[in-house]
Amino acid sequence: SSVSRPRSAENRQIVPSAGQIRASTFKVAILGAAGGIGQPLSLLIKMSPLISGLHLYDIANVKGVAADLSHCNTPAQILDFTGPAELANSLKDVDVVVIPAGVPRKPGMTRDDLFNINAGIVRTLVEAVADNSPNAFIQIISNPVNSTVPIAAEVLKKKGVYDPKKLFGVTTLDVVRANTFVAQKKNLRLIDVDVPVVGGHAGITILPLLSKTKPSVTFTQDEIEQLTIRIQNAGTEVVEAKAGAGSATLSMAYAAARFVESSLRALDGDPDVYECSYIQSELTELPFFASRIKLGKKGVEAVIASDLEGLTEYEQKSLEALKPELKASIEKGIAFANK
Ligand code: NAI
């Protein structure tokens, strides 16, 4: 159905070039659409030629966002839904549900400090997804992702509709950051650079596999340590720069739009779609783990296990070091969902 599509994982684009003609057939719901991430994410998704309907849900302020976006002359029809009474309808007939609802960090906070508020929000929203769009791809942005994805899995299990191939923690921003920082440091063309990032999405659980960077690059040990720490703390860099006004929203929206667009390309039958994501996994002894995956019509089609083979000593040590923290975050999420 497409005239030309980018072939490699590194060479993808969000905005289609003129001449790309595709049927716009998919529907996407964004839960938390009026927020700092939700608004620019809605705008970027509105630009996708693959979308026929964009459902914007929030507990407040969504009407204005929807009216505004609806004037863009791209195919996606915008519908707005406000408050719990309209949540179910926002989820009817959608192919992808993206969840950026919840509170963001302020300076001095870790992602885990958000747990008490966001865990409940994610549970409620995913219950509604289970009831109204059980076959949709579910993409969780709300932090702490390391715990909110296991919460979502438990909720879906209780509802009898859990498909581990269709539940994703959005870690694309870690890849986007790694690509940007590596390209800057090594003077590479940004479009060429692709760094797999594995583990989880908080602090030391974010593990960029710099030895697997494409194109192949050599780093000094100093460079590896500096880049790894910068990628792990990049979110905090933004939180501190915003000084109380929130965390990453624009780069996050960009990253999530890329993940959504990749998912839609996969649903549309593109056989060559790869992204990193935090999913139920057998790659390590941990039940959830972020890694590169191949996306297909039914969700996760394959896990790229070879990324964890032949790691450097530094990467291997970092991998072992992140496991206890990630394990604790997973268990915290599961315990919350079952209490
Ligand atoms: P924000 O506060 O600007 O927006 C959150 C939105 O969620 C608001 O519009 C609010 O009304 C809405 N909301 C709250 N409770 C809701 C509910 N029960 N149902 C529906 N909507 C609800 O926050 P921002 O900056 O957009 O961040 C959102 C989340 O994304 C935070 O948890 C943040 O930590 C996370 N985040 C995740 C990243 C990732 O890489 N996965 C990166 C950056 C942020």
mmCIF file of C-alpha atoms and ligand atoms in Angstrom:
data_model
loop_
_atom_site.group_PDB
_atom_site.id
_atom_site.type_symbol
_atom_site.label_atom_id
_atom_site.label_comp_id
_atom_site.label_asym_id
_atom_site.label_seq_id
_atom_site.Cartn_x
_atom_site.Cartn_y
_atom_site.Cartn_z
ATOM 1 C CA SER A 1 0.000 0.000 0.000
ATOM 2 C CA SER A 2 2.953 2.351 0.164
ATOM 3 C CA VAL A 3 4.990 3.838 -2.612
ATOM 4 C CA SER A 4 8.251 4.244 -0.783
ATOM 5 C CA ARG A 5 9.035 3.460 2.782
ATOM 6 C CA PRO A 6 12.189 3.809 4.783
ATOM 7 C CA ARG A 7 13.820 0.398 4.989
ATOM 8 C CA SER A 8 16.151 0.553 7.903
ATOM 9 C CA ALA A 9 15.517 1.157 11.567
ATOM 10 C CA GLU A 10 17.854 4.148 11.465
ATOM 11 C CA ASN A 11 16.260 5.818 8.508
ATOM 12 C CA ARG A 12 12.733 6.412 9.595
ATOM 13 C CA GLN A 13 10.776 9.593 9.473
ATOM 14 C CA ILE A 14 7.685 10.846 11.203
ATOM 15 C CA VAL A 15 6.541 13.326 8.607
ATOM 16 C CA PRO A 16 5.921 11.651 5.256
ATOM 17 C CA SER A 17 7.592 13.050 2.210
ATOM 18 C CA ALA A 18 5.432 14.192 -0.659
ATOM 19 C CA GLY A 19 4.578 11.275 -2.892
ATOM 20 C CA GLN A 20 4.079 8.765 -0.098
ATOM 21 C CA ILE A 21 0.498 7.716 -0.547
ATOM 22 C CA ARG A 22 -1.015 5.446 2.048
ATOM 23 C CA ALA A 23 -4.476 4.586 3.183
ATOM 24 C CA SER A 24 -5.287 6.216 6.500
ATOM 25 C CA THR A 25 -7.028 3.419 8.302
ATOM 26 C CA PHE A 26 -5.881 3.234 11.899
ATOM 27 C CA LYS A 27 -7.347 4.787 15.025
ATOM 28 C CA VAL A 28 -5.251 5.918 17.961
ATOM 29 C CA ALA A 29 -6.359 6.965 21.460
ATOM 30 C CA ILE A 30 -4.204 9.176 23.669
ATOM 31 C CA LEU A 31 -5.041 9.077 27.381
ATOM 32 C CA GLY A 32 -3.681 12.215 29.042
ATOM 33 C CA ALA A 33 -3.868 14.121 25.754
ATOM 34 C CA ALA A 34 -4.065 17.614 27.262
ATOM 35 C CA GLY A 35 -0.776 17.314 29.172
ATOM 36 C CA GLY A 36 2.756 18.464 28.494
ATOM 37 C CA ILE A 37 3.495 15.315 26.499
ATOM 38 C CA GLY A 38 -0.052 14.703 25.333
ATOM 39 C CA GLN A 39 -0.431 17.939 23.367
ATOM 40 C CA PRO A 40 2.703 17.833 21.191
ATOM 41 C CA LEU A 41 2.277 14.062 20.841
ATOM 42 C CA SER A 42 -1.247 14.590 19.546
ATOM 43 C CA LEU A 43 0.050 17.136 17.056
ATOM 44 C CA LEU A 44 2.765 14.818 15.741
ATOM 45 C CA ILE A 45 0.360 11.892 15.489
ATOM 46 C CA LYS A 46 -2.172 14.114 13.686
ATOM 47 C CA MET A 47 0.455 14.406 10.944
ATOM 48 C CA SER A 48 0.545 10.656 10.281
ATOM 49 C CA PRO A 49 -0.955 9.627 6.951
ATOM 50 C CA LEU A 50 -1.768 6.212 8.428
ATOM 51 C CA ILE A 51 -4.392 7.489 10.868
ATOM 52 C CA SER A 52 -8.089 7.974 10.201
ATOM 53 C CA GLY A 53 -9.099 8.816 13.762
ATOM 54 C CA LEU A 54 -7.374 10.357 16.771
ATOM 55 C CA HIS A 55 -9.218 10.095 20.088
ATOM 56 C CA LEU A 56 -8.076 12.570 22.734
ATOM 57 C CA TYR A 57 -8.945 11.743 26.338
ATOM 58 C CA ASP A 58 -8.090 13.665 29.499
ATOM 59 C CA ILE A 59 -9.750 14.572 32.775
ATOM 60 C CA ALA A 60 -9.620 18.284 31.811
ATOM 61 C CA ASN A 61 -8.751 20.813 29.083
ATOM 62 C CA VAL A 62 -9.109 18.449 26.157
ATOM 63 C CA LYS A 63 -11.838 20.321 24.248
ATOM 64 C CA GLY A 64 -9.576 23.229 23.334
ATOM 65 C CA VAL A 65 -6.713 20.969 22.303
ATOM 66 C CA ALA A 66 -9.078 19.015 20.070
ATOM 67 C CA ALA A 67 -10.666 22.109 18.478
ATOM 68 C CA ASP A 68 -7.217 23.504 17.759
ATOM 69 C CA LEU A 69 -5.810 20.300 16.254
ATOM 70 C CA SER A 70 -8.924 19.606 14.215
ATOM 71 C CA HIS A 71 -8.043 22.543 11.944
ATOM 72 C CA CYS A 72 -4.882 20.871 10.643
ATOM 73 C CA ASN A 73 -5.627 19.617 7.129
ATOM 74 C CA THR A 74 -4.384 16.063 7.615
ATOM 75 C CA PRO A 75 -6.687 13.017 7.363
ATOM 76 C CA ALA A 76 -7.052 12.028 11.039
ATOM 77 C CA GLN A 77 -10.430 12.992 12.418
ATOM 78 C CA ILE A 78 -10.121 14.379 15.946
ATOM 79 C CA LEU A 79 -12.599 13.372 18.650
ATOM 80 C CA ASP A 80 -12.442 14.626 22.241
ATOM 81 C CA PHE A 81 -13.444 12.845 25.441
ATOM 82 C CA THR A 82 -13.447 14.430 28.905
ATOM 83 C CA GLY A 83 -13.559 12.646 32.241
ATOM 84 C CA PRO A 84 -14.260 9.077 33.359
ATOM 85 C CA ALA A 85 -17.807 9.039 31.924
ATOM 86 C CA GLU A 86 -16.365 9.392 28.402
ATOM 87 C CA LEU A 87 -13.332 7.130 28.851
ATOM 88 C CA ALA A 88 -14.997 3.968 27.509
ATOM 89 C CA ASN A 89 -16.140 5.684 24.313
ATOM 90 C CA SER A 90 -12.668 7.110 23.705
ATOM 91 C CA LEU A 91 -11.378 3.529 23.502
ATOM 92 C CA LYS A 92 -13.964 2.003 21.175
ATOM 93 C CA ASP A 93 -12.562 0.690 17.933
ATOM 94 C CA VAL A 94 -8.958 1.889 18.401
ATOM 95 C CA ASP A 95 -5.829 0.061 17.237
ATOM 96 C CA VAL A 96 -3.292 1.768 19.470
ATOM 97 C CA VAL A 97 -3.689 3.292 22.950
ATOM 98 C CA VAL A 98 -0.936 5.612 24.185
ATOM 99 C CA ILE A 99 -0.880 6.515 27.877
ATOM 100 C CA PRO A 100 1.022 9.664 28.956
ATOM 101 C CA ALA A 101 -1.409 10.425 31.835
ATOM 102 C CA GLY A 102 -0.022 11.221 35.269
ATOM 103 C CA VAL A 103 2.238 13.570 37.133
ATOM 104 C CA PRO A 104 5.801 14.330 35.990
ATOM 105 C CA ARG A 105 8.939 14.777 38.104
ATOM 106 C CA LYS A 106 10.116 17.962 39.792
ATOM 107 C CA PRO A 107 13.779 18.628 40.704
ATOM 108 C CA GLY A 108 15.055 16.186 43.323
ATOM 109 C CA MET A 109 12.486 13.503 42.507
ATOM 110 C CA THR A 110 13.175 10.047 41.108
ATOM 111 C CA ARG A 111 10.706 8.382 38.764
ATOM 112 C CA ASP A 112 9.806 6.030 41.609
ATOM 113 C CA ASP A 113 8.607 9.042 43.654
ATOM 114 C CA LEU A 114 5.721 9.268 41.163
ATOM 115 C CA PHE A 115 4.581 5.741 41.964
ATOM 116 C CA ASN A 116 1.877 6.580 44.513
ATOM 117 C CA ILE A 117 -0.077 8.798 42.103
ATOM 118 C CA ASN A 118 0.661 7.289 38.710
ATOM 119 C CA ALA A 119 0.223 3.623 39.661
ATOM 120 C CA GLY A 120 -3.463 4.198 40.387
ATOM 121 C CA ILE A 121 -3.976 6.267 37.233
ATOM 122 C CA VAL A 122 -2.437 3.576 35.042
ATOM 123 C CA ARG A 123 -4.456 0.833 36.740
ATOM 124 C CA THR A 124 -7.739 2.670 36.145
ATOM 125 C CA LEU A 125 -6.948 3.522 32.540
ATOM 126 C CA VAL A 126 -5.759 0.022 31.645
ATOM 127 C CA GLU A 127 -8.919 -1.479 33.197
ATOM 128 C CA ALA A 128 -10.883 0.627 30.740
ATOM 129 C CA VAL A 129 -8.634 -0.455 27.871
ATOM 130 C CA ALA A 130 -9.215 -4.106 28.838
ATOM 131 C CA ASP A 131 -12.982 -3.569 28.749
ATOM 132 C CA ASN A 132 -13.186 -1.535 25.562
ATOM 133 C CA SER A 133 -10.211 -2.209 23.293
ATOM 134 C CA PRO A 134 -8.627 -5.469 24.480
ATOM 135 C CA ASN A 135 -6.906 -6.082 21.136
ATOM 136 C CA ALA A 136 -5.188 -2.714 20.881
ATOM 137 C CA PHE A 137 -1.451 -2.139 21.227
ATOM 138 C CA ILE A 138 -1.021 -0.490 24.659
ATOM 139 C CA GLN A 139 1.911 1.902 24.993
ATOM 140 C CA ILE A 140 2.736 3.172 28.465
ATOM 141 C CA ILE A 141 4.635 6.424 28.941
ATOM 142 C CA SER A 142 3.541 7.206 32.523
ATOM 143 C CA ASN A 143 6.400 6.790 34.997
ATOM 144 C CA PRO A 144 7.798 4.826 36.691
ATOM 145 C CA VAL A 145 7.602 2.745 33.493
ATOM 146 C CA ASN A 146 9.613 -0.031 35.208
ATOM 147 C CA SER A 147 6.576 -0.536 37.498
ATOM 148 C CA THR A 148 3.607 0.787 35.495
ATOM 149 C CA VAL A 149 4.055 -1.800 32.728
ATOM 150 C CA PRO A 150 3.944 -4.745 35.203
ATOM 151 C CA ILE A 151 0.856 -3.083 36.776
ATOM 152 C CA ALA A 152 -0.798 -2.947 33.363
ATOM 153 C CA ALA A 153 0.060 -6.619 32.743
ATOM 154 C CA GLU A 154 -1.548 -7.677 36.032
ATOM 155 C CA VAL A 155 -4.682 -5.641 35.309
ATOM 156 C CA LEU A 156 -5.001 -7.201 31.859
ATOM 157 C CA LYS A 157 -4.450 -10.700 33.314
ATOM 158 C CA LYS A 158 -7.225 -10.192 35.858
ATOM 159 C CA LYS A 159 -9.518 -9.129 33.029
ATOM 160 C CA GLY A 160 -8.507 -12.226 31.037
ATOM 161 C CA VAL A 161 -7.277 -10.245 28.030
ATOM 162 C CA TYR A 162 -3.513 -10.035 28.541
ATOM 163 C CA ASP A 163 -1.497 -10.388 25.351
ATOM 164 C CA PRO A 164 2.168 -9.807 26.281
ATOM 165 C CA LYS A 165 2.963 -9.103 22.636
ATOM 166 C CA LYS A 166 0.784 -5.997 22.710
ATOM 167 C CA LEU A 167 1.902 -4.290 25.923
ATOM 168 C CA PHE A 168 4.817 -1.862 25.599
ATOM 169 C CA GLY A 169 6.703 0.467 27.911
ATOM 170 C CA VAL A 170 7.830 3.410 25.792
ATOM 171 C CA THR A 171 11.617 3.697 26.113
ATOM 172 C CA THR A 172 12.162 5.297 22.710
ATOM 173 C CA LEU A 173 13.340 8.533 24.323
ATOM 174 C CA ASP A 174 16.372 6.719 25.732
ATOM 175 C CA VAL A 175 17.282 5.594 22.212
ATOM 176 C CA VAL A 176 16.647 9.057 20.773
ATOM 177 C CA ARG A 177 18.923 10.590 23.421
ATOM 178 C CA ALA A 178 21.624 7.961 22.948
ATOM 179 C CA ASN A 179 21.582 8.516 19.184
ATOM 180 C CA THR A 180 21.813 12.294 19.598
ATOM 181 C CA PHE A 181 24.617 12.251 22.169
ATOM 182 C CA VAL A 182 26.700 9.664 20.305
ATOM 183 C CA ALA A 183 26.329 11.527 16.994
ATOM 184 C CA GLN A 184 27.422 14.765 18.679
ATOM 185 C CA LYS A 185 30.388 13.196 20.423
ATOM 186 C CA LYS A 186 31.604 11.335 17.340
ATOM 187 C CA ASN A 187 30.656 13.874 14.686
ATOM 188 C CA LEU A 188 28.420 11.422 12.880
ATOM 189 C CA ARG A 189 25.423 12.127 10.699
ATOM 190 C CA LEU A 190 22.490 11.874 13.087
ATOM 191 C CA ILE A 191 20.308 9.957 10.681
ATOM 192 C CA ASP A 192 22.867 7.127 10.511
ATOM 193 C CA VAL A 193 23.269 6.525 14.243
ATOM 194 C CA ASP A 194 21.375 3.806 16.088
ATOM 195 C CA VAL A 195 22.219 2.729 19.647
ATOM 196 C CA PRO A 196 20.200 -0.078 21.246
ATOM 197 C CA VAL A 197 19.214 0.727 24.835
ATOM 198 C CA VAL A 198 18.201 -2.174 27.073
ATOM 199 C CA GLY A 199 17.137 -2.847 30.674
ATOM 200 C CA GLY A 200 14.537 -0.421 31.983
ATOM 201 C CA HIS A 201 13.636 3.263 32.048
ATOM 202 C CA ALA A 202 15.092 4.821 35.215
ATOM 203 C CA GLY A 203 18.629 5.716 36.303
ATOM 204 C CA ILE A 204 21.077 2.821 36.113
ATOM 205 C CA THR A 205 18.433 0.503 34.678
ATOM 206 C CA ILE A 206 18.839 2.442 31.402
ATOM 207 C CA LEU A 207 21.701 0.606 29.689
ATOM 208 C CA PRO A 208 22.869 1.912 26.315
ATOM 209 C CA LEU A 209 24.814 -0.797 24.469
ATOM 210 C CA LEU A 210 27.396 1.519 22.949
ATOM 211 C CA SER A 211 29.433 -1.419 21.647
ATOM 212 C CA LYS A 212 26.460 -2.233 19.395
ATOM 213 C CA THR A 213 26.230 1.267 17.922
ATOM 214 C CA LYS A 214 25.561 1.418 14.214
ATOM 215 C CA PRO A 215 27.564 2.477 12.301
ATOM 216 C CA SER A 216 30.384 0.745 14.170
ATOM 217 C CA VAL A 217 32.257 3.313 16.302
ATOM 218 C CA THR A 218 35.133 3.006 18.736
ATOM 219 C CA PHE A 219 34.973 4.773 22.080
ATOM 220 C CA THR A 220 37.559 5.220 24.796
ATOM 221 C CA GLN A 221 36.528 3.842 28.200
ATOM 222 C CA ASP A 222 36.189 7.468 29.358
ATOM 223 C CA GLU A 223 33.826 8.277 26.529
ATOM 224 C CA ILE A 224 31.757 5.171 27.265
ATOM 225 C CA GLU A 225 31.361 6.078 30.911
ATOM 226 C CA GLN A 226 30.533 9.725 30.194
ATOM 227 C CA LEU A 227 27.998 8.858 27.489
ATOM 228 C CA THR A 228 26.368 6.125 29.570
ATOM 229 C CA ILE A 229 25.929 8.434 32.553
ATOM 230 C CA ARG A 230 24.639 11.287 30.383
ATOM 231 C CA ILE A 231 22.068 9.010 28.710
ATOM 232 C CA GLN A 232 20.968 7.663 32.102
ATOM 233 C CA ASN A 233 20.620 11.171 33.571
ATOM 234 C CA ALA A 234 19.287 12.980 30.509
ATOM 235 C CA GLY A 235 15.767 13.087 31.922
ATOM 236 C CA THR A 236 17.078 14.715 35.080
ATOM 237 C CA GLU A 237 19.001 17.242 32.934
ATOM 238 C CA VAL A 238 15.633 18.387 31.560
ATOM 239 C CA VAL A 239 13.870 18.267 34.946
ATOM 240 C CA GLU A 240 16.549 20.549 36.412
ATOM 241 C CA ALA A 241 16.516 22.945 33.437
ATOM 242 C CA LYS A 242 12.727 23.243 33.697
ATOM 243 C CA ALA A 243 13.191 23.968 37.415
ATOM 244 C CA GLY A 244 9.846 22.760 38.697
ATOM 245 C CA ALA A 245 7.812 23.097 35.485
ATOM 246 C CA GLY A 246 7.939 19.370 34.739
ATOM 247 C CA SER A 247 10.045 16.881 32.825
ATOM 248 C CA ALA A 248 10.765 16.146 29.170
ATOM 249 C CA THR A 249 7.669 16.757 27.056
ATOM 250 C CA LEU A 250 8.783 17.810 23.559
ATOM 251 C CA SER A 251 11.555 15.244 23.054
ATOM 252 C CA MET A 252 9.258 12.684 24.698
ATOM 253 C CA ALA A 253 6.442 13.514 22.305
ATOM 254 C CA TYR A 254 8.871 13.203 19.396
ATOM 255 C CA ALA A 255 10.063 9.813 20.668
ATOM 256 C CA ALA A 256 6.555 8.490 21.347
ATOM 257 C CA ALA A 257 5.358 9.668 17.928
ATOM 258 C CA ARG A 258 8.173 7.667 16.396
ATOM 259 C CA PHE A 259 7.129 4.581 18.371
ATOM 260 C CA VAL A 260 3.465 5.018 17.407
ATOM 261 C CA GLU A 261 4.359 5.529 13.746
ATOM 262 C CA SER A 262 6.543 2.391 13.831
ATOM 263 C CA SER A 263 3.656 0.440 15.351
ATOM 264 C CA LEU A 264 1.281 1.653 12.660
ATOM 265 C CA ARG A 265 3.758 0.728 9.932
ATOM 266 C CA ALA A 266 3.965 -2.746 11.483
ATOM 267 C CA LEU A 267 0.166 -3.007 11.645
ATOM 268 C CA ASP A 268 0.095 -1.885 8.026
ATOM 269 C CA GLY A 269 2.268 -4.873 7.051
ATOM 270 C CA ASP A 270 5.729 -3.321 6.848
ATOM 271 C CA PRO A 271 8.000 -6.349 7.424
ATOM 272 C CA ASP A 272 11.001 -4.349 8.622
ATOM 273 C CA VAL A 273 10.137 -2.429 11.785
ATOM 274 C CA TYR A 274 12.455 -2.487 14.791
ATOM 275 C CA GLU A 275 12.291 -0.466 18.014
ATOM 276 C CA CYS A 276 13.492 -0.796 21.584
ATOM 277 C CA SER A 277 10.714 -1.272 24.139
ATOM 278 C CA TYR A 278 10.189 -2.477 27.711
ATOM 279 C CA ILE A 279 8.116 -5.658 27.462
ATOM 280 C CA GLN A 280 7.442 -8.992 29.108
ATOM 281 C CA SER A 281 10.636 -10.815 28.257
ATOM 282 C CA GLU A 282 12.600 -14.027 28.519
ATOM 283 C CA LEU A 283 15.864 -12.429 27.527
ATOM 284 C CA THR A 284 17.108 -12.400 31.126
ATOM 285 C CA GLU A 285 15.788 -13.887 34.359
ATOM 286 C CA LEU A 286 13.694 -10.716 34.872
ATOM 287 C CA PRO A 287 10.053 -10.943 33.758
ATOM 288 C CA PHE A 288 10.162 -7.506 32.081
ATOM 289 C CA PHE A 289 13.101 -6.089 30.181
ATOM 290 C CA ALA A 290 13.692 -3.490 27.486
ATOM 291 C CA SER A 291 15.440 -4.616 24.342
ATOM 292 C CA ARG A 292 15.252 -4.286 20.619
ATOM 293 C CA ILE A 293 12.187 -5.982 19.187
ATOM 294 C CA LYS A 294 10.739 -6.584 15.763
ATOM 295 C CA LEU A 295 7.205 -5.259 15.472
ATOM 296 C CA GLY A 296 4.566 -6.984 13.375
ATOM 297 C CA LYS A 297 0.808 -7.002 12.881
ATOM 298 C CA LYS A 298 0.304 -8.911 16.130
ATOM 299 C CA GLY A 299 2.701 -6.828 18.204
ATOM 300 C CA VAL A 300 6.101 -8.124 19.289
ATOM 301 C CA GLU A 301 7.133 -10.525 16.545
ATOM 302 C CA ALA A 302 10.672 -11.221 17.752
ATOM 303 C CA VAL A 303 13.099 -10.170 20.448
ATOM 304 C CA ILE A 304 16.589 -9.378 19.195
ATOM 305 C CA ALA A 305 18.467 -11.612 21.613
ATOM 306 C CA SER A 306 21.791 -11.156 19.861
ATOM 307 C CA ASP A 307 22.046 -7.631 21.318
ATOM 308 C CA LEU A 308 22.906 -9.209 24.678
ATOM 309 C CA GLU A 309 25.579 -11.466 23.177
ATOM 310 C CA GLY A 310 29.222 -10.427 23.139
ATOM 311 C CA LEU A 311 28.801 -7.518 25.537
ATOM 312 C CA THR A 312 31.872 -5.653 26.737
ATOM 313 C CA GLU A 313 32.973 -6.204 30.320
ATOM 314 C CA TYR A 314 31.593 -2.761 31.252
ATOM 315 C CA GLU A 315 28.209 -3.524 29.692
ATOM 316 C CA GLN A 316 28.071 -6.955 31.313
ATOM 317 C CA LYS A 317 28.845 -5.453 34.729
ATOM 318 C CA SER A 318 26.265 -2.698 34.208
ATOM 319 C CA LEU A 319 23.693 -5.298 33.180
ATOM 320 C CA GLU A 320 24.258 -7.308 36.366
ATOM 321 C CA ALA A 321 24.178 -4.103 38.442
ATOM 322 C CA LEU A 322 20.811 -2.952 37.116
ATOM 323 C CA LYS A 323 19.006 -6.240 37.722
ATOM 324 C CA PRO A 324 18.270 -5.878 41.476
ATOM 325 C CA GLU A 325 16.783 -2.377 41.020
ATOM 326 C CA LEU A 326 14.697 -3.391 38.008
ATOM 327 C CA LYS A 327 13.525 -6.541 39.780
ATOM 328 C CA ALA A 328 12.397 -4.506 42.808
ATOM 329 C CA SER A 329 10.479 -2.058 40.586
ATOM 330 C CA ILE A 330 8.737 -4.926 38.798
ATOM 331 C CA GLU A 331 7.792 -6.578 42.094
ATOM 332 C CA LYS A 332 6.513 -3.268 43.464
ATOM 333 C CA GLY A 333 4.211 -2.894 40.469
ATOM 334 C CA ILE A 334 2.924 -6.462 40.693
ATOM 335 C CA ALA A 335 2.310 -6.130 44.444
ATOM 336 C CA PHE A 336 0.372 -2.882 43.910
ATOM 337 C CA ALA A 337 -1.851 -4.446 41.263
ATOM 338 C CA ASN A 338 -2.623 -7.448 43.471
ATOM 339 C CA LYS A 339 -3.228 -5.732 46.792
HETATM 340 P P1 NAI B 1 1.534 16.694 32.648
HETATM 341 O O1 NAI B 1 1.182 16.885 34.078
HETATM 342 O O2 NAI B 1 1.913 17.875 31.841
HETATM 343 O O3 NAI B 1 0.326 15.979 31.908
HETATM 344 C C1 NAI B 1 -0.304 14.866 32.425
HETATM 345 C C2 NAI B 1 -1.735 14.849 31.923
HETATM 346 O O4 NAI B 1 -2.362 13.697 32.459
HETATM 347 C C3 NAI B 1 -2.561 16.070 32.357
HETATM 348 O O5 NAI B 1 -3.211 16.645 31.240
HETATM 349 C C4 NAI B 1 -3.566 15.478 33.326
HETATM 350 O O6 NAI B 1 -4.842 16.133 33.309
HETATM 351 C C5 NAI B 1 -3.670 14.065 32.803
HETATM 352 N N1 NAI B 1 -4.210 13.128 33.779
HETATM 353 C C6 NAI B 1 -4.016 13.042 35.106
HETATM 354 N N2 NAI B 1 -4.748 12.059 35.640
HETATM 355 C C7 NAI B 1 -5.418 11.485 34.624
HETATM 356 C C8 NAI B 1 -6.330 10.419 34.522
HETATM 357 N N3 NAI B 1 -6.720 9.727 35.608
HETATM 358 N N4 NAI B 1 -6.814 10.112 33.314
HETATM 359 C C9 NAI B 1 -6.425 10.793 32.216
HETATM 360 N N5 NAI B 1 -5.574 11.809 32.245
HETATM 361 C C10 NAI B 1 -5.076 12.155 33.437
HETATM 362 O O7 NAI B 1 2.698 15.586 32.615
HETATM 363 P P2 NAI B 1 3.668 15.193 31.379
HETATM 364 O O8 NAI B 1 4.873 16.037 31.405
HETATM 365 O O9 NAI B 1 2.837 15.131 30.156
HETATM 366 O O10 NAI B 1 4.127 13.718 31.821
HETATM 367 C C11 NAI B 1 3.221 12.642 31.837
HETATM 368 C C12 NAI B 1 3.878 11.367 32.323
HETATM 369 O O11 NAI B 1 4.881 10.939 31.399
HETATM 370 C C13 NAI B 1 4.594 11.489 33.668
HETATM 371 O O12 NAI B 1 4.311 10.351 34.445
HETATM 372 C C14 NAI B 1 6.057 11.503 33.301
HETATM 373 O O13 NAI B 1 6.864 11.030 34.339
HETATM 374 C C15 NAI B 1 6.050 10.560 32.126
HETATM 375 N N6 NAI B 1 7.237 10.668 31.263
HETATM 376 C C16 NAI B 1 7.698 9.511 30.684
HETATM 377 C C17 NAI B 1 8.797 9.507 29.875
HETATM 378 C C18 NAI B 1 9.254 8.241 29.243
HETATM 379 O O14 NAI B 1 10.342 8.246 28.634
HETATM 380 N N7 NAI B 1 8.520 7.156 29.288
HETATM 381 C C19 NAI B 1 9.539 10.755 29.596
HETATM 382 C C20 NAI B 1 8.954 11.916 30.185
HETATM 383 C C21 NAI B 1 7.851 11.851 31.015
#
